[in-house]
Amino acid sequence: MAKKRKKKKRKVIFHLDLDAFFASVEMANNPEYKKVPLIVGGRTKKAVVSTCNYLARSFGIKAGMPIFKALELCPQATVLNANYELYEQYSDDFIKIIKKTFCRKCEQISIDECFLDVTKLIKKDMLPIKLAKIIQQTIFKKLKITVSIGISYNKFLAKMASDWHKPCGITVINKKDVEKKIWSLPINKMYFVGKATAIAMHELGIKTIGDLAKYENFKLLEAIFGSAWFDYYLNAHGFGDDFVSTNNSPPKSLSIQFTLPSQASNIQELEEWLKYLSQQLSQKTQFHGVFGHVVYVYLKCANRRMITKQISIKEPTDRYDIIYQHASFLLNEHYQRSENVRLIGIGLGKLTTKPCIRQRTIF
Ligand code: DCP
Ligand code: CA
């Protein structure tokens, strides 16, 4: 039976990125370094810049540049060897402060970056920007390091936002900003897109994130980038992942949905979308180390009717083929072929961290 679903409330996701991290730790320990262009990287002939403070960046020095070249640009710069133990200590303290003082829904993604799901902390008198300012002040008070914060409703956009106004910036990206602020960016600025991927995209004529969002030859994208193409594509449209993973709180359900580029009423086309979504959902499920007892499919039709159907499966699964098999069954059983579909979604419910038996492949 068709069930009305409540419109999902957008989450509030922060991405925190410490500014010029190694150099900032050095400056926190020796304020004299704040006054000079500072490079962290080592003194050997082949050494490269690990990072440098923002004063050094104003001379054109960048991470990855050979030190000798950096010194050509700025001979008066101070060069230090990296002290990894000290940076690890600061990194641990950073995460501890965030978890203890603000938010346990914290996913660390590198030595100096994390995502926070602060949805529940946002209230009338604690709007996202205010909370971000308090976090910046607290980190600076305790560690003497500045942090840039990106705010959005999913991880990709929050990550893109934190890079916008560095150092010590706070940037918000809303849904309506995706076309305006994200689409004009060069494709190599897209989070997750590495150098080789950016070159391959250029060969397809995809020069900006907007070019990718508007690209229509999905089969070619899949042939070149494998299943990763779909993540790129979802992110370019602002439909990326919003689940902030914490080791101690596995999700209760996982889902993925997609607004179709144009309405569809062809069952084969819908099956194709389900296939892609099943792959993405399987990857997401495996990433979180969970297994689902229930597969559900939902369709939003052009006449606003929402169709949600679910089916229990014998053994909990994280596998693409099993998710797809059940999703396809639900589609074929319940979809009335005349209806135009605008949005398609698939989910796994009743998640558990332990599978009863690992299934063998069914295809
Ligand atoms: N790092 C490195 N070698 C690189 C890039 C980074 O050793 N090629 C180290 C030094 C950085 C730290 O990782 O301080 C974090 O990397 P980021 O890319 O976040 O760069 P920064 O924090 O230094 O600068 P930003 O202010 O741009 O975040
Ligand atoms: Ca950083």
XYZ file of C-alpha atoms in Angstrom, residues 24-352:
329
model
C 50.190 26.596 12.517
C 51.357 24.076 15.123
C 54.877 25.462 14.822
C 53.577 29.026 15.181
C 51.473 28.044 18.188
C 54.612 26.718 19.856
C 56.821 29.626 18.877
C 54.935 32.887 18.178
C 58.098 34.368 16.590
C 57.329 32.238 13.541
C 54.116 34.187 13.000
C 56.171 37.170 11.883
C 58.123 35.361 9.152
C 57.306 33.354 6.038
C 57.455 29.813 7.429
C 57.933 26.593 5.478
C 57.665 23.094 6.958
C 59.379 20.490 4.872
C 62.975 19.631 5.649
C 66.377 20.765 4.652
C 67.636 18.038 2.297
C 68.276 18.821 -1.388
C 65.262 16.878 -2.590
C 62.908 18.046 0.160
C 59.578 19.561 -0.792
C 57.241 21.930 1.017
C 54.776 20.006 3.234
C 52.994 23.243 3.985
C 53.742 26.874 4.711
C 52.054 29.675 6.598
C 49.839 32.148 4.779
C 52.588 34.789 4.794
C 54.815 32.395 2.803
C 51.886 31.639 0.470
C 51.748 35.316 -0.448
C 55.139 34.785 -2.168
C 53.660 32.015 -4.321
C 54.974 29.105 -2.233
C 52.779 25.983 -2.338
C 52.702 22.473 -0.851
C 54.624 19.993 -2.988
C 57.055 22.613 -4.352
C 60.798 21.801 -4.014
C 62.263 23.769 -1.125
C 65.004 25.259 -3.313
C 62.331 26.709 -5.581
C 60.405 28.063 -2.612
C 63.572 29.765 -1.401
C 64.083 31.316 -4.825
C 60.648 32.894 -4.452
C 61.269 33.949 -0.863
C 64.936 33.733 0.258
C 64.160 35.104 3.731
C 61.722 32.231 4.573
C 62.390 30.076 7.626
C 62.442 26.342 6.855
C 61.702 23.725 9.530
C 61.819 19.934 9.565
C 58.441 18.340 10.139
C 57.715 17.160 13.699
C 55.042 14.524 13.039
C 54.671 13.427 16.664
C 53.744 16.952 17.678
C 51.248 17.271 14.782
C 49.616 13.951 15.734
C 49.217 15.216 19.283
C 47.515 18.407 18.099
C 45.315 16.398 15.763
C 44.163 14.148 18.640
C 43.515 17.178 20.862
C 41.511 18.860 18.079
C 39.184 15.883 17.688
C 38.854 15.381 21.464
C 37.832 19.019 21.981
C 35.245 18.824 19.214
C 33.737 15.567 20.478
C 33.738 16.579 24.134
C 32.600 20.176 23.798
C 30.369 20.164 20.730
C 29.376 17.079 18.870
C 29.969 13.344 19.069
C 28.815 12.897 15.473
C 32.315 13.585 14.276
C 34.062 11.796 11.402
C 37.766 12.474 11.114
C 38.915 12.244 7.501
C 42.546 13.328 7.708
C 45.069 14.614 10.216
C 43.461 18.061 10.300
C 39.916 17.641 8.947
C 36.607 16.295 10.145
C 32.916 16.339 9.335
C 30.301 17.078 11.991
C 26.596 16.430 11.833
C 25.318 19.313 13.966
C 21.667 19.071 12.894
C 20.452 18.515 16.461
C 22.491 21.407 17.862
C 20.854 23.973 15.612
C 18.144 26.001 17.352
C 16.644 29.470 17.046
C 19.306 30.949 19.292
C 22.082 28.759 17.887
C 22.153 29.147 14.133
C 24.906 27.434 12.105
C 27.135 30.497 11.704
C 26.985 31.286 15.403
C 27.911 27.707 16.270
C 30.768 27.792 13.745
C 32.122 30.990 15.323
C 32.007 29.444 18.793
C 33.888 26.381 17.494
C 36.546 28.616 15.910
C 36.950 30.607 19.139
C 37.169 27.481 21.281
C 39.775 25.810 19.058
C 41.822 28.981 18.946
C 41.612 29.474 22.702
C 42.732 25.911 23.435
C 45.184 25.197 20.605
C 46.145 28.647 19.239
C 45.300 27.394 15.761
C 42.695 28.743 13.337
C 40.128 26.542 11.621
C 38.058 27.152 8.492
C 34.505 25.845 8.493
C 32.266 24.906 5.589
C 28.528 24.586 6.245
C 26.044 22.785 4.040
C 23.533 19.934 3.953
C 25.904 17.238 2.730
C 29.548 16.329 3.087
C 30.712 17.203 -0.424
C 29.304 20.730 -0.312
C 30.546 21.352 3.241
C 34.025 20.253 2.177
C 33.934 22.525 -0.877
C 32.732 25.400 1.318
C 35.514 25.152 3.921
C 38.069 25.884 1.209
C 36.339 29.067 0.113
C 37.500 31.692 2.601
C 40.685 30.406 4.145
C 42.190 31.046 6.636
C 39.680 31.233 9.478
C 36.705 31.447 7.117
C 33.090 30.390 7.531
C 31.228 29.652 4.309
C 27.680 28.436 3.808
C 26.496 26.634 0.671
C 22.747 26.125 0.307
C 20.898 24.097 -2.321
C 20.216 27.223 -4.362
C 23.963 28.013 -4.409
C 24.932 24.794 -6.189
C 24.389 26.141 -9.696
C 25.603 29.619 -8.811
C 28.697 28.818 -6.766
C 29.704 25.252 -7.630
C 29.003 24.774 -11.329
C 31.456 27.427 -12.492
C 34.388 25.802 -10.643
C 36.994 23.914 -12.687
C 36.511 20.154 -12.491
C 39.911 19.634 -10.815
C 38.626 21.656 -7.825
C 35.979 19.000 -7.213
C 36.545 17.036 -4.013
C 37.272 13.318 -4.829
C 38.367 14.165 -8.385
C 42.099 13.507 -8.576
C 44.527 14.656 -11.254
C 44.070 11.645 -13.562
C 40.275 11.834 -13.328
C 40.343 15.565 -14.086
C 42.462 14.935 -17.197
C 40.059 12.198 -18.366
C 37.113 14.549 -17.793
C 38.836 17.259 -19.848
C 39.164 14.778 -22.697
C 35.378 14.419 -22.629
C 35.008 18.197 -22.786
C 34.069 18.397 -19.093
C 35.952 21.450 -17.891
C 33.761 22.608 -15.023
C 31.595 20.949 -12.373
C 28.589 22.359 -14.251
C 29.747 20.594 -17.449
C 29.691 17.324 -15.505
C 26.238 18.045 -14.067
C 24.897 18.586 -17.575
C 26.740 15.701 -19.241
C 24.262 13.228 -20.681
C 26.292 10.268 -21.907
C 26.141 8.258 -18.661
C 27.262 5.059 -20.354
C 30.502 6.719 -21.442
C 31.058 8.140 -17.948
C 30.555 4.676 -16.482
C 32.860 3.066 -19.048
C 35.647 5.488 -18.117
C 35.191 6.023 -14.391
C 33.405 2.830 -13.309
C 30.742 3.131 -10.628
C 32.536 6.211 -9.182
C 30.981 8.307 -11.965
C 27.670 8.278 -10.180
C 29.100 9.809 -7.002
C 30.723 12.548 -9.050
C 27.440 13.137 -10.828
C 25.344 13.200 -7.636
C 27.810 15.571 -5.991
C 27.772 17.881 -9.007
C 23.993 18.118 -8.578
C 24.227 18.680 -4.822
C 22.806 15.253 -3.919
C 25.851 13.848 -2.138
C 26.182 11.719 0.974
C 25.147 13.355 4.259
C 25.938 10.530 6.659
C 28.618 11.431 9.189
C 30.066 8.189 10.376
C 31.060 7.661 13.990
C 32.525 4.332 14.993
C 30.173 4.002 17.926
C 26.875 4.707 16.164
C 26.094 2.541 13.158
C 23.179 3.924 11.109
C 19.677 2.412 11.546
C 18.949 2.670 7.838
C 20.756 3.825 4.725
C 19.261 5.131 1.545
C 20.142 6.877 -1.640
C 17.859 8.748 -3.974
C 18.083 10.581 -7.237
C 15.949 13.152 -9.001
C 15.845 12.029 -12.617
C 17.194 14.446 -15.240
C 13.845 14.076 -17.030
C 10.660 12.256 -16.017
C 10.637 8.544 -16.805
C 7.842 6.061 -17.340
C 9.848 3.379 -19.064
C 10.410 0.391 -16.764
C 13.756 -0.506 -18.377
C 15.024 2.993 -17.725
C 13.850 2.829 -14.105
C 15.547 -0.569 -13.753
C 18.803 1.000 -14.988
C 18.566 3.712 -12.358
C 17.815 1.121 -9.698
C 20.935 -0.758 -10.752
C 23.113 2.308 -10.250
C 21.433 3.154 -6.978
C 21.884 -0.440 -5.749
C 25.602 -0.229 -6.482
C 25.888 3.039 -4.603
C 23.842 1.741 -1.696
C 25.944 -1.414 -1.492
C 29.143 0.657 -1.374
C 27.686 2.912 1.279
C 26.571 -0.098 3.332
C 29.982 -1.757 3.074
C 31.672 1.508 4.014
C 29.684 1.552 7.258
C 30.231 -2.169 7.885
C 26.498 -2.897 8.196
C 23.972 -5.318 6.667
C 20.285 -4.753 5.980
C 17.282 -7.013 6.685
C 14.867 -4.931 4.613
C 15.109 -3.461 1.113
C 12.838 -0.580 0.231
C 12.184 1.373 -2.922
C 10.450 4.687 -3.263
C 9.243 6.587 -6.275
C 7.977 10.124 -6.461
C 5.623 10.581 -9.372
C 4.993 13.693 -11.427
C 1.524 13.973 -9.841
C 3.315 14.116 -6.416
C 2.145 10.623 -5.475
C 4.771 8.864 -3.414
C 5.067 5.087 -3.691
C 7.045 3.297 -0.984
C 7.380 -0.476 -0.907
C 9.537 -2.734 1.153
C 10.453 -6.368 1.395
C 12.242 -8.411 4.066
C 15.143 -10.559 3.030
C 16.181 -13.856 4.558
C 19.757 -13.008 5.441
C 20.931 -9.436 6.078
C 22.996 -8.192 3.189
C 25.344 -5.493 1.969
C 25.592 -6.965 -1.526
C 24.750 -5.144 -4.735
C 23.229 -8.113 -6.558
C 20.882 -9.016 -3.710
C 19.825 -5.420 -3.105
C 19.155 -4.977 -6.816
C 17.273 -8.274 -7.160
C 14.836 -7.304 -4.390
C 14.514 -3.689 -5.519
C 13.763 -4.823 -9.054
C 11.131 -7.230 -7.726
C 9.435 -4.373 -5.839
C 9.498 -2.131 -8.902
C 8.001 -4.764 -11.169
C 5.326 -5.726 -8.613
C 4.126 -2.255 -7.707
C 4.939 0.283 -10.388
C 2.006 1.225 -12.613
C 3.602 1.600 -15.972
C 1.761 4.740 -17.024
C 3.038 6.918 -14.203
C 5.782 9.478 -14.783
C 8.521 9.196 -12.168
C 10.503 12.228 -11.031
C 12.572 10.767 -8.246
C 13.716 7.255 -7.440
C 15.186 6.066 -4.166
C 16.350 2.827 -2.614
C 17.172 1.942 0.955
C 18.227 -0.750 3.371
C 16.521 -0.930 6.752
C 16.836 -2.901 10.014
C 20.600 -2.651 9.793
C 22.814 -4.880 11.824
